[in-house]
């Protein structure tokens, strides 16, 4: 065999080996890319959860969100990583929390209470936001309309039956028509509820005596000033008022004044009664909406704001006894009875 032929065969052999080696390298690179992509797909998604302040209604809402998401397969520490944050009533803290969620590249944000959803909506127009314990999304100016939000915000409303709350107090007082209420005018959710309460009071010929507070420190003076002018109180689901419920009850209980709240936490704290949504179920409802978004089933812009139907009052029997109140039998028959504080 000539030297030229031998060198030709050797070159062909080397070329084939080079092609095979390159193919192997390409295949390895391709497979590595697939592994990397798969690993990224399996990585937990970041989910931010923020509440404006610490009180039982909002805590129950957050608990419902986490439990509801776990039931849908988005369990913390597995498919999802939840970053649970509390602003403790501070607007600048809310802004920092929103920035934190954006920097974490969160796939979804749950915003609990009106100030929280407003702050998150200002912070990002890209990340889907599901609100909960928000009275009116349209009044809060975070959606175009409750039927078709049109942006990155949707959620569940905690609007309660305000007129029914007033009717409940009137039944407890035997029809006495001097009713007190306090609220934070800085919370749009409270303003919406108070507008409804004023309208209901006017329809029923009730004298509504109001006081505004900007913080828990204002509550004691407001209630003290009103206690001799009213026959009972109706409270909106106001974050300041709910946070200061213990302060309110220190005045209303010795004065033998019945109180009707818009949340179950206030009943557990010692309010006489409530007509209210179930905040834990509200959180689970929000979780279903959030899971649908993560799973690509629905888009926030097209998801109608959801509500919860409220039919039964809750009566705190021990609280009624503490103010020497005999609850009408017909009211007891159709109520959820609470025998705690």
mmCIF file of C-alpha atoms in Angstrom:
data_model
loop_
_atom_site.group_PDB
_atom_site.id
_atom_site.type_symbol
_atom_site.label_atom_id
_atom_site.label_comp_id
_atom_site.label_asym_id
_atom_site.label_seq_id
_atom_site.Cartn_x
_atom_site.Cartn_y
_atom_site.Cartn_z
ATOM 1 C CA UNK A 1 0.000 0.000 0.000
ATOM 2 C CA UNK A 2 1.423 3.382 -0.962
ATOM 3 C CA UNK A 3 2.226 5.993 1.642
ATOM 4 C CA UNK A 4 -0.232 8.434 -0.028
ATOM 5 C CA UNK A 5 -3.140 5.978 0.236
ATOM 6 C CA UNK A 6 -2.300 5.240 3.881
ATOM 7 C CA UNK A 7 -2.248 8.945 4.723
ATOM 8 C CA UNK A 8 -5.592 9.431 2.901
ATOM 9 C CA UNK A 9 -7.260 6.680 4.906
ATOM 10 C CA UNK A 10 -5.813 8.089 8.114
ATOM 11 C CA UNK A 11 -7.213 11.535 7.305
ATOM 12 C CA UNK A 12 -10.664 10.051 6.585
ATOM 13 C CA UNK A 13 -10.563 8.126 9.848
ATOM 14 C CA UNK A 14 -9.573 11.262 11.768
ATOM 15 C CA UNK A 15 -12.350 13.242 10.050
ATOM 16 C CA UNK A 16 -14.936 10.631 11.013
ATOM 17 C CA UNK A 17 -13.687 10.639 14.607
ATOM 18 C CA UNK A 18 -13.825 14.434 14.662
ATOM 19 C CA UNK A 19 -17.430 14.393 13.401
ATOM 20 C CA UNK A 20 -18.433 11.759 15.958
ATOM 21 C CA UNK A 21 -16.665 13.681 18.733
ATOM 22 C CA UNK A 22 -18.377 16.931 17.712
ATOM 23 C CA UNK A 23 -21.730 15.178 17.590
ATOM 24 C CA UNK A 24 -21.115 13.767 21.048
ATOM 25 C CA UNK A 25 -20.224 17.199 22.348
ATOM 26 C CA UNK A 26 -23.318 18.734 20.692
ATOM 27 C CA UNK A 27 -25.494 15.974 22.123
ATOM 28 C CA UNK A 28 -24.034 16.483 25.587
ATOM 29 C CA UNK A 29 -24.606 20.216 25.359
ATOM 30 C CA UNK A 30 -28.178 19.704 24.184
ATOM 31 C CA UNK A 31 -28.910 17.255 26.995
ATOM 32 C CA UNK A 32 -27.317 19.584 29.546
ATOM 33 C CA UNK A 33 -29.571 22.355 28.290
ATOM 34 C CA UNK A 34 -32.580 20.101 28.659
ATOM 35 C CA UNK A 35 -31.567 19.227 32.224
ATOM 36 C CA UNK A 36 -31.062 22.900 33.054
ATOM 37 C CA UNK A 37 -34.463 23.799 31.581
ATOM 38 C CA UNK A 38 -36.130 20.951 33.452
ATOM 39 C CA UNK A 39 -34.437 22.003 36.677
ATOM 40 C CA UNK A 40 -35.711 25.555 36.183
ATOM 41 C CA UNK A 41 -39.215 24.246 35.533
ATOM 42 C CA UNK A 42 -39.084 22.216 38.749
ATOM 43 C CA UNK A 43 -37.832 25.131 40.852
ATOM 44 C CA UNK A 44 -40.435 26.543 43.281
ATOM 45 C CA UNK A 45 -42.167 29.705 42.083
ATOM 46 C CA UNK A 46 -41.962 32.753 44.335
ATOM 47 C CA UNK A 47 -45.301 33.919 45.726
ATOM 48 C CA UNK A 48 -45.530 37.101 47.776
ATOM 49 C CA UNK A 49 -48.228 37.541 50.422
ATOM 50 C CA UNK A 50 -48.643 40.892 52.167
ATOM 51 C CA UNK A 51 -51.164 42.083 54.754
ATOM 52 C CA UNK A 52 -51.534 45.662 55.914
ATOM 53 C CA UNK A 53 -51.755 44.982 59.652
ATOM 54 C CA UNK A 54 -51.954 42.186 62.197
ATOM 55 C CA UNK A 55 -55.489 41.280 63.284
ATOM 56 C CA UNK A 56 -57.514 38.084 63.310
ATOM 57 C CA UNK A 57 -59.590 38.671 60.165
ATOM 58 C CA UNK A 58 -56.528 39.306 58.007
ATOM 59 C CA UNK A 59 -54.545 36.527 59.681
ATOM 60 C CA UNK A 60 -57.395 34.124 58.873
ATOM 61 C CA UNK A 61 -57.351 35.350 55.275
ATOM 62 C CA UNK A 62 -53.623 34.647 54.919
ATOM 63 C CA UNK A 63 -54.067 31.217 56.487
ATOM 64 C CA UNK A 64 -56.829 30.485 53.971
ATOM 65 C CA UNK A 65 -54.594 31.573 51.097
ATOM 66 C CA UNK A 66 -51.712 29.304 52.127
ATOM 67 C CA UNK A 67 -54.006 26.329 52.829
ATOM 68 C CA UNK A 68 -55.967 26.845 49.633
ATOM 69 C CA UNK A 69 -52.845 27.060 47.506
ATOM 70 C CA UNK A 70 -51.470 23.881 49.100
ATOM 71 C CA UNK A 71 -54.706 22.081 48.274
ATOM 72 C CA UNK A 72 -54.319 23.152 44.656
ATOM 73 C CA UNK A 73 -50.791 21.705 44.577
ATOM 74 C CA UNK A 74 -48.827 24.903 45.316
ATOM 75 C CA UNK A 75 -47.482 23.934 48.709
ATOM 76 C CA UNK A 76 -44.908 26.118 50.428
ATOM 77 C CA UNK A 77 -41.463 24.520 50.225
ATOM 78 C CA UNK A 78 -42.419 22.264 47.333
ATOM 79 C CA UNK A 79 -43.826 23.822 44.150
ATOM 80 C CA UNK A 80 -43.920 27.272 45.722
ATOM 81 C CA UNK A 81 -41.968 29.514 48.045
ATOM 82 C CA UNK A 82 -44.209 31.884 50.028
ATOM 83 C CA UNK A 83 -42.794 35.169 51.269
ATOM 84 C CA UNK A 84 -45.247 36.218 54.013
ATOM 85 C CA UNK A 85 -44.988 39.907 54.912
ATOM 86 C CA UNK A 86 -46.831 42.241 57.306
ATOM 87 C CA UNK A 87 -46.597 46.030 56.895
ATOM 88 C CA UNK A 88 -47.855 46.707 60.454
ATOM 89 C CA UNK A 89 -49.929 49.605 59.160
ATOM 90 C CA UNK A 90 -47.003 51.489 57.627
ATOM 91 C CA UNK A 91 -47.289 52.721 54.023
ATOM 92 C CA UNK A 92 -43.532 53.033 53.465
ATOM 93 C CA UNK A 93 -43.120 49.447 54.643
ATOM 94 C CA UNK A 94 -45.774 48.393 52.121
ATOM 95 C CA UNK A 95 -43.750 50.044 49.355
ATOM 96 C CA UNK A 96 -40.579 48.253 50.474
ATOM 97 C CA UNK A 97 -42.418 44.926 50.538
ATOM 98 C CA UNK A 98 -43.675 45.485 46.995
ATOM 99 C CA UNK A 99 -40.148 46.270 45.811
ATOM 100 C CA UNK A 100 -38.952 43.105 47.551
ATOM 101 C CA UNK A 101 -41.522 40.976 45.708
ATOM 102 C CA UNK A 102 -40.469 42.486 42.377
ATOM 103 C CA UNK A 103 -36.766 41.887 43.083
ATOM 104 C CA UNK A 104 -37.560 38.272 43.986
ATOM 105 C CA UNK A 105 -39.149 37.873 40.546
ATOM 106 C CA UNK A 106 -42.409 36.766 42.172
ATOM 107 C CA UNK A 107 -44.816 34.923 39.896
ATOM 108 C CA UNK A 108 -47.852 36.008 41.926
ATOM 109 C CA UNK A 109 -48.712 38.447 44.723
ATOM 110 C CA UNK A 110 -51.559 38.111 47.213
ATOM 111 C CA UNK A 111 -52.446 41.495 48.741
ATOM 112 C CA UNK A 112 -54.625 41.370 51.861
ATOM 113 C CA UNK A 113 -56.707 44.501 52.603
ATOM 114 C CA UNK A 114 -57.277 47.639 50.539
ATOM 115 C CA UNK A 115 -54.069 49.583 51.351
ATOM 116 C CA UNK A 116 -52.018 46.496 50.490
ATOM 117 C CA UNK A 117 -53.622 45.953 47.090
ATOM 118 C CA UNK A 118 -53.330 49.671 46.263
ATOM 119 C CA UNK A 119 -49.626 49.700 47.114
ATOM 120 C CA UNK A 120 -48.876 46.504 45.172
ATOM 121 C CA UNK A 121 -50.776 47.833 42.141
ATOM 122 C CA UNK A 122 -48.625 50.977 42.194
ATOM 123 C CA UNK A 123 -45.454 48.900 42.463
ATOM 124 C CA UNK A 124 -45.993 46.521 39.542
ATOM 125 C CA UNK A 125 -48.209 46.298 36.486
ATOM 126 C CA UNK A 126 -46.598 43.067 35.345
ATOM 127 C CA UNK A 127 -46.888 40.581 38.226
ATOM 128 C CA UNK A 128 -50.431 39.206 38.719
ATOM 129 C CA UNK A 129 -52.001 40.487 41.958
ATOM 130 C CA UNK A 130 -54.890 38.765 43.733
ATOM 131 C CA UNK A 131 -56.507 40.841 46.442
ATOM 132 C CA UNK A 132 -58.456 39.605 49.446
ATOM 133 C CA UNK A 133 -60.337 41.399 52.242
ATOM 134 C CA UNK A 134 -60.799 44.374 49.907
ATOM 135 C CA UNK A 135 -64.212 46.046 50.006
ATOM 136 C CA UNK A 136 -64.316 47.723 46.588
ATOM 137 C CA UNK A 137 -61.620 47.278 43.954
ATOM 138 C CA UNK A 138 -63.163 49.897 41.684
ATOM 139 C CA UNK A 139 -63.387 52.472 44.506
ATOM 140 C CA UNK A 140 -59.759 51.669 45.356
ATOM 141 C CA UNK A 141 -58.948 52.428 41.698
ATOM 142 C CA UNK A 142 -56.993 49.243 41.092
ATOM 143 C CA UNK A 143 -59.352 47.851 38.415
ATOM 144 C CA UNK A 144 -61.299 49.351 35.513
ATOM 145 C CA UNK A 145 -64.457 47.614 36.692
ATOM 146 C CA UNK A 146 -65.377 44.795 39.069
ATOM 147 C CA UNK A 147 -66.805 42.756 36.185
ATOM 148 C CA UNK A 148 -63.743 43.103 33.949
ATOM 149 C CA UNK A 149 -60.669 44.346 35.848
ATOM 150 C CA UNK A 150 -58.617 44.961 32.702
ATOM 151 C CA UNK A 151 -55.134 44.888 34.252
ATOM 152 C CA UNK A 152 -52.982 42.725 36.499
ATOM 153 C CA UNK A 153 -55.266 42.972 39.569
ATOM 154 C CA UNK A 154 -58.257 40.840 40.534
ATOM 155 C CA UNK A 155 -59.478 39.267 43.769
ATOM 156 C CA UNK A 156 -62.216 38.671 46.310
ATOM 157 C CA UNK A 157 -64.283 41.384 48.008
ATOM 158 C CA UNK A 158 -65.094 41.258 51.709
ATOM 159 C CA UNK A 159 -68.056 43.606 51.378
ATOM 160 C CA UNK A 160 -70.559 42.580 54.007
ATOM 161 C CA UNK A 161 -74.305 43.159 54.182
ATOM 162 C CA UNK A 162 -74.093 46.610 55.780
ATOM 163 C CA UNK A 163 -77.863 47.151 55.885
ATOM 164 C CA UNK A 164 -78.278 43.719 57.492
ATOM 165 C CA UNK A 165 -75.650 44.652 60.098
ATOM 166 C CA UNK A 166 -77.718 47.699 61.029
ATOM 167 C CA UNK A 167 -80.908 45.615 61.130
ATOM 168 C CA UNK A 168 -79.165 43.166 63.443
ATOM 169 C CA UNK A 169 -78.284 45.939 65.894
ATOM 170 C CA UNK A 170 -81.849 47.291 65.780
ATOM 171 C CA UNK A 171 -83.148 43.831 66.704
ATOM 172 C CA UNK A 172 -80.689 43.616 69.589
ATOM 173 C CA UNK A 173 -81.684 47.045 70.923
ATOM 174 C CA UNK A 174 -85.406 46.498 70.535
ATOM 175 C CA UNK A 175 -85.689 49.083 67.782
ATOM 176 C CA UNK A 176 -83.819 51.926 69.508
ATOM 177 C CA UNK A 177 -82.603 54.246 66.810
ATOM 178 C CA UNK A 178 -79.473 56.040 68.000
ATOM 179 C CA UNK A 179 -76.569 54.207 66.410
ATOM 180 C CA UNK A 180 -72.868 55.000 66.670
ATOM 181 C CA UNK A 181 -70.045 54.111 64.313
ATOM 182 C CA UNK A 182 -66.352 54.956 64.103
ATOM 183 C CA UNK A 183 -64.053 54.534 61.125
ATOM 184 C CA UNK A 184 -60.794 55.620 59.520
ATOM 185 C CA UNK A 185 -61.606 58.054 56.707
ATOM 186 C CA UNK A 186 -58.207 57.244 55.198
ATOM 187 C CA UNK A 187 -59.364 53.715 54.305
ATOM 188 C CA UNK A 188 -61.437 53.754 51.119
ATOM 189 C CA UNK A 189 -63.006 50.441 52.141
ATOM 190 C CA UNK A 190 -64.391 52.089 55.274
ATOM 191 C CA UNK A 191 -65.658 55.103 53.331
ATOM 192 C CA UNK A 192 -67.587 52.788 50.990
ATOM 193 C CA UNK A 193 -69.150 50.923 53.911
ATOM 194 C CA UNK A 194 -70.058 54.130 55.729
ATOM 195 C CA UNK A 195 -71.827 55.442 52.629
ATOM 196 C CA UNK A 196 -73.907 52.258 52.630
ATOM 197 C CA UNK A 197 -74.551 52.558 56.372
ATOM 198 C CA UNK A 198 -75.717 56.174 56.044
ATOM 199 C CA UNK A 199 -78.130 55.201 53.282
ATOM 200 C CA UNK A 200 -79.494 52.280 55.325
ATOM 201 C CA UNK A 201 -79.863 54.489 58.414
ATOM 202 C CA UNK A 202 -81.760 57.126 56.444
ATOM 203 C CA UNK A 203 -84.152 54.514 55.036
ATOM 204 C CA UNK A 204 -84.908 53.253 58.548
ATOM 205 C CA UNK A 205 -85.172 56.607 60.277
ATOM 206 C CA UNK A 206 -82.073 55.887 62.351
ATOM 207 C CA UNK A 207 -79.933 58.664 63.820
ATOM 208 C CA UNK A 208 -76.359 57.773 62.894
ATOM 209 C CA UNK A 209 -73.663 59.353 65.049
ATOM 210 C CA UNK A 210 -70.178 59.081 63.559
ATOM 211 C CA UNK A 211 -66.588 59.656 64.579
ATOM 212 C CA UNK A 212 -63.426 59.320 62.519
ATOM 213 C CA UNK A 213 -60.113 57.994 63.789
ATOM 214 C CA UNK A 214 -56.712 57.837 62.137
ATOM 215 C CA UNK A 215 -55.113 55.363 64.524
ATOM 216 C CA UNK A 216 -55.808 53.100 67.479
ATOM 217 C CA UNK A 217 -54.733 55.898 69.847
ATOM 218 C CA UNK A 218 -57.788 57.934 68.763
ATOM 219 C CA UNK A 219 -60.320 55.211 69.483
ATOM 220 C CA UNK A 220 -60.765 55.497 73.241
ATOM 221 C CA UNK A 221 -61.623 59.185 73.155
ATOM 222 C CA UNK A 222 -64.042 58.683 70.243
ATOM 223 C CA UNK A 223 -65.964 55.905 72.006
ATOM 224 C CA UNK A 224 -65.947 57.719 75.347
ATOM 225 C CA UNK A 225 -67.428 60.806 73.691
ATOM 226 C CA UNK A 226 -70.176 58.790 71.983
ATOM 227 C CA UNK A 227 -71.168 56.290 74.672
ATOM 228 C CA UNK A 228 -73.916 58.437 76.247
ATOM 229 C CA UNK A 229 -75.321 59.493 72.874
ATOM 230 C CA UNK A 230 -76.018 56.080 71.325
ATOM 231 C CA UNK A 231 -77.905 52.849 72.019
ATOM 232 C CA UNK A 232 -75.329 50.646 70.309
ATOM 233 C CA UNK A 233 -72.570 50.526 67.719
ATOM 234 C CA UNK A 234 -72.136 49.157 64.195
ATOM 235 C CA UNK A 235 -68.521 48.909 63.061
ATOM 236 C CA UNK A 236 -67.292 48.581 59.466
ATOM 237 C CA UNK A 237 -64.494 46.183 58.585
ATOM 238 C CA UNK A 238 -61.976 48.933 59.194
ATOM 239 C CA UNK A 239 -58.383 47.903 59.919
ATOM 240 C CA UNK A 240 -57.832 50.575 62.570
ATOM 241 C CA UNK A 241 -61.136 49.817 64.307
ATOM 242 C CA UNK A 242 -60.640 46.047 64.245
ATOM 243 C CA UNK A 243 -57.092 46.426 65.563
ATOM 244 C CA UNK A 244 -58.435 48.554 68.421
ATOM 245 C CA UNK A 245 -61.479 46.438 69.275
ATOM 246 C CA UNK A 246 -60.178 45.609 72.756
ATOM 247 C CA UNK A 247 -60.010 49.345 73.483
ATOM 248 C CA UNK A 248 -63.569 49.839 72.230
ATOM 249 C CA UNK A 249 -64.956 47.030 74.370
ATOM 250 C CA UNK A 250 -63.382 48.465 77.526
ATOM 251 C CA UNK A 251 -65.913 51.290 77.154
ATOM 252 C CA UNK A 252 -68.932 49.621 75.533
ATOM 253 C CA UNK A 253 -69.193 46.635 77.900
ATOM 254 C CA UNK A 254 -69.384 48.662 81.171
ATOM 255 C CA UNK A 255 -71.821 51.015 79.386
ATOM 256 C CA UNK A 256 -74.018 47.989 78.471
ATOM 257 C CA UNK A 257 -73.951 48.895 74.774
ATOM 258 C CA UNK A 258 -74.355 46.146 72.142
ATOM 259 C CA UNK A 259 -71.830 46.093 69.319
ATOM 260 C CA UNK A 260 -72.206 44.656 65.820
ATOM 261 C CA UNK A 261 -69.024 44.021 63.838
ATOM 262 C CA UNK A 262 -68.140 43.091 60.296
ATOM 263 C CA UNK A 263 -65.695 40.302 61.147
ATOM 264 C CA UNK A 264 -65.679 37.138 63.249
ATOM 265 C CA UNK A 265 -62.440 38.094 64.975
ATOM 266 C CA UNK A 266 -64.211 40.999 66.648
ATOM 267 C CA UNK A 267 -66.930 38.637 67.874
ATOM 268 C CA UNK A 268 -64.245 36.386 69.326
ATOM 269 C CA UNK A 269 -62.737 39.478 70.984
ATOM 270 C CA UNK A 270 -66.048 40.239 72.702
ATOM 271 C CA UNK A 271 -68.385 42.036 70.295
ATOM 272 C CA UNK A 272 -72.039 41.141 70.730
ATOM 273 C CA UNK A 273 -72.681 40.019 67.167
ATOM 274 C CA UNK A 274 -71.643 40.172 63.524
ATOM 275 C CA UNK A 275 -72.936 39.792 60.004
ATOM 276 C CA UNK A 276 -69.770 38.930 58.177
ATOM 277 C CA UNK A 277 -67.959 36.992 55.529
ATOM 278 C CA UNK A 278 -65.793 34.072 56.635
ATOM 279 C CA UNK A 279 -62.270 35.425 56.197
ATOM 280 C CA UNK A 280 -60.623 32.002 56.127
ATOM 281 C CA UNK A 281 -62.940 30.961 53.294
ATOM 282 C CA UNK A 282 -62.251 34.319 51.663
ATOM 283 C CA UNK A 283 -58.553 33.427 51.632
ATOM 284 C CA UNK A 284 -59.246 30.034 50.098
ATOM 285 C CA UNK A 285 -61.394 31.713 47.453
ATOM 286 C CA UNK A 286 -58.495 34.036 46.607
ATOM 287 C CA UNK A 287 -56.170 31.009 46.504
ATOM 288 C CA UNK A 288 -58.318 29.349 43.849
ATOM 289 C CA UNK A 289 -58.080 32.484 41.731
ATOM 290 C CA UNK A 290 -54.307 32.635 42.215
ATOM 291 C CA UNK A 291 -53.841 28.965 41.347
ATOM 292 C CA UNK A 292 -55.880 29.421 38.167
ATOM 293 C CA UNK A 293 -53.554 32.259 37.153
ATOM 294 C CA UNK A 294 -50.373 30.253 37.840
ATOM 295 C CA UNK A 295 -51.771 27.294 35.916
ATOM 296 C CA UNK A 296 -52.593 29.464 32.905
ATOM 297 C CA UNK A 297 -56.323 28.841 33.138
ATOM 298 C CA UNK A 298 -57.345 32.483 33.526
ATOM 299 C CA UNK A 299 -55.897 35.997 33.321
ATOM 300 C CA UNK A 300 -56.426 38.696 35.988
ATOM 301 C CA UNK A 301 -57.691 41.181 33.409
ATOM 302 C CA UNK A 302 -60.637 38.906 32.630
ATOM 303 C CA UNK A 303 -61.393 37.583 36.136
ATOM 304 C CA UNK A 304 -64.485 39.151 37.693
ATOM 305 C CA UNK A 305 -64.135 40.346 41.299
ATOM 306 C CA UNK A 306 -65.684 37.627 43.444
ATOM 307 C CA UNK A 307 -67.836 38.028 46.561
ATOM 308 C CA UNK A 308 -69.144 35.826 49.358
ATOM 309 C CA UNK A 309 -72.796 35.376 50.266
ATOM 310 C CA UNK A 310 -73.618 36.124 53.925
ATOM 311 C CA UNK A 311 -76.898 34.860 55.341
ATOM 312 C CA UNK A 312 -76.468 34.113 59.046
ATOM 313 C CA UNK A 313 -75.613 36.398 61.950
ATOM 314 C CA UNK A 314 -73.134 35.278 64.581
ATOM 315 C CA UNK A 315 -74.086 35.954 68.214
ATOM 316 C CA UNK A 316 -71.605 35.951 71.103
ATOM 317 C CA UNK A 317 -73.731 34.609 73.972
ATOM 318 C CA UNK A 318 -71.191 35.416 76.668
ATOM 319 C CA UNK A 319 -70.788 38.966 75.369
ATOM 320 C CA UNK A 320 -74.571 39.422 75.362
ATOM 321 C CA UNK A 321 -74.739 38.213 78.954
ATOM 322 C CA UNK A 322 -71.952 40.615 79.959
ATOM 323 C CA UNK A 323 -74.124 43.587 78.955
ATOM 324 C CA UNK A 324 -77.342 42.041 80.349
ATOM 325 C CA UNK A 325 -78.788 41.676 76.859
ATOM 326 C CA UNK A 326 -81.596 39.191 76.232
ATOM 327 C CA UNK A 327 -81.193 38.128 72.610
ATOM 328 C CA UNK A 328 -84.592 37.601 70.903
ATOM 329 C CA UNK A 329 -85.439 33.924 70.438
ATOM 330 C CA UNK A 330 -86.158 34.290 66.721
ATOM 331 C CA UNK A 331 -82.696 35.782 66.259
ATOM 332 C CA UNK A 332 -81.048 32.950 68.185
ATOM 333 C CA UNK A 333 -82.897 30.348 66.123
ATOM 334 C CA UNK A 334 -81.289 31.461 62.873
ATOM 335 C CA UNK A 335 -77.862 32.454 64.178
ATOM 336 C CA UNK A 336 -74.443 30.894 64.548
ATOM 337 C CA UNK A 337 -73.884 30.875 68.297
ATOM 338 C CA UNK A 338 -70.468 31.721 69.706
ATOM 339 C CA UNK A 339 -69.845 30.930 73.357
ATOM 340 C CA UNK A 340 -66.310 32.229 73.754
ATOM 341 C CA UNK A 341 -65.175 35.536 75.244
#
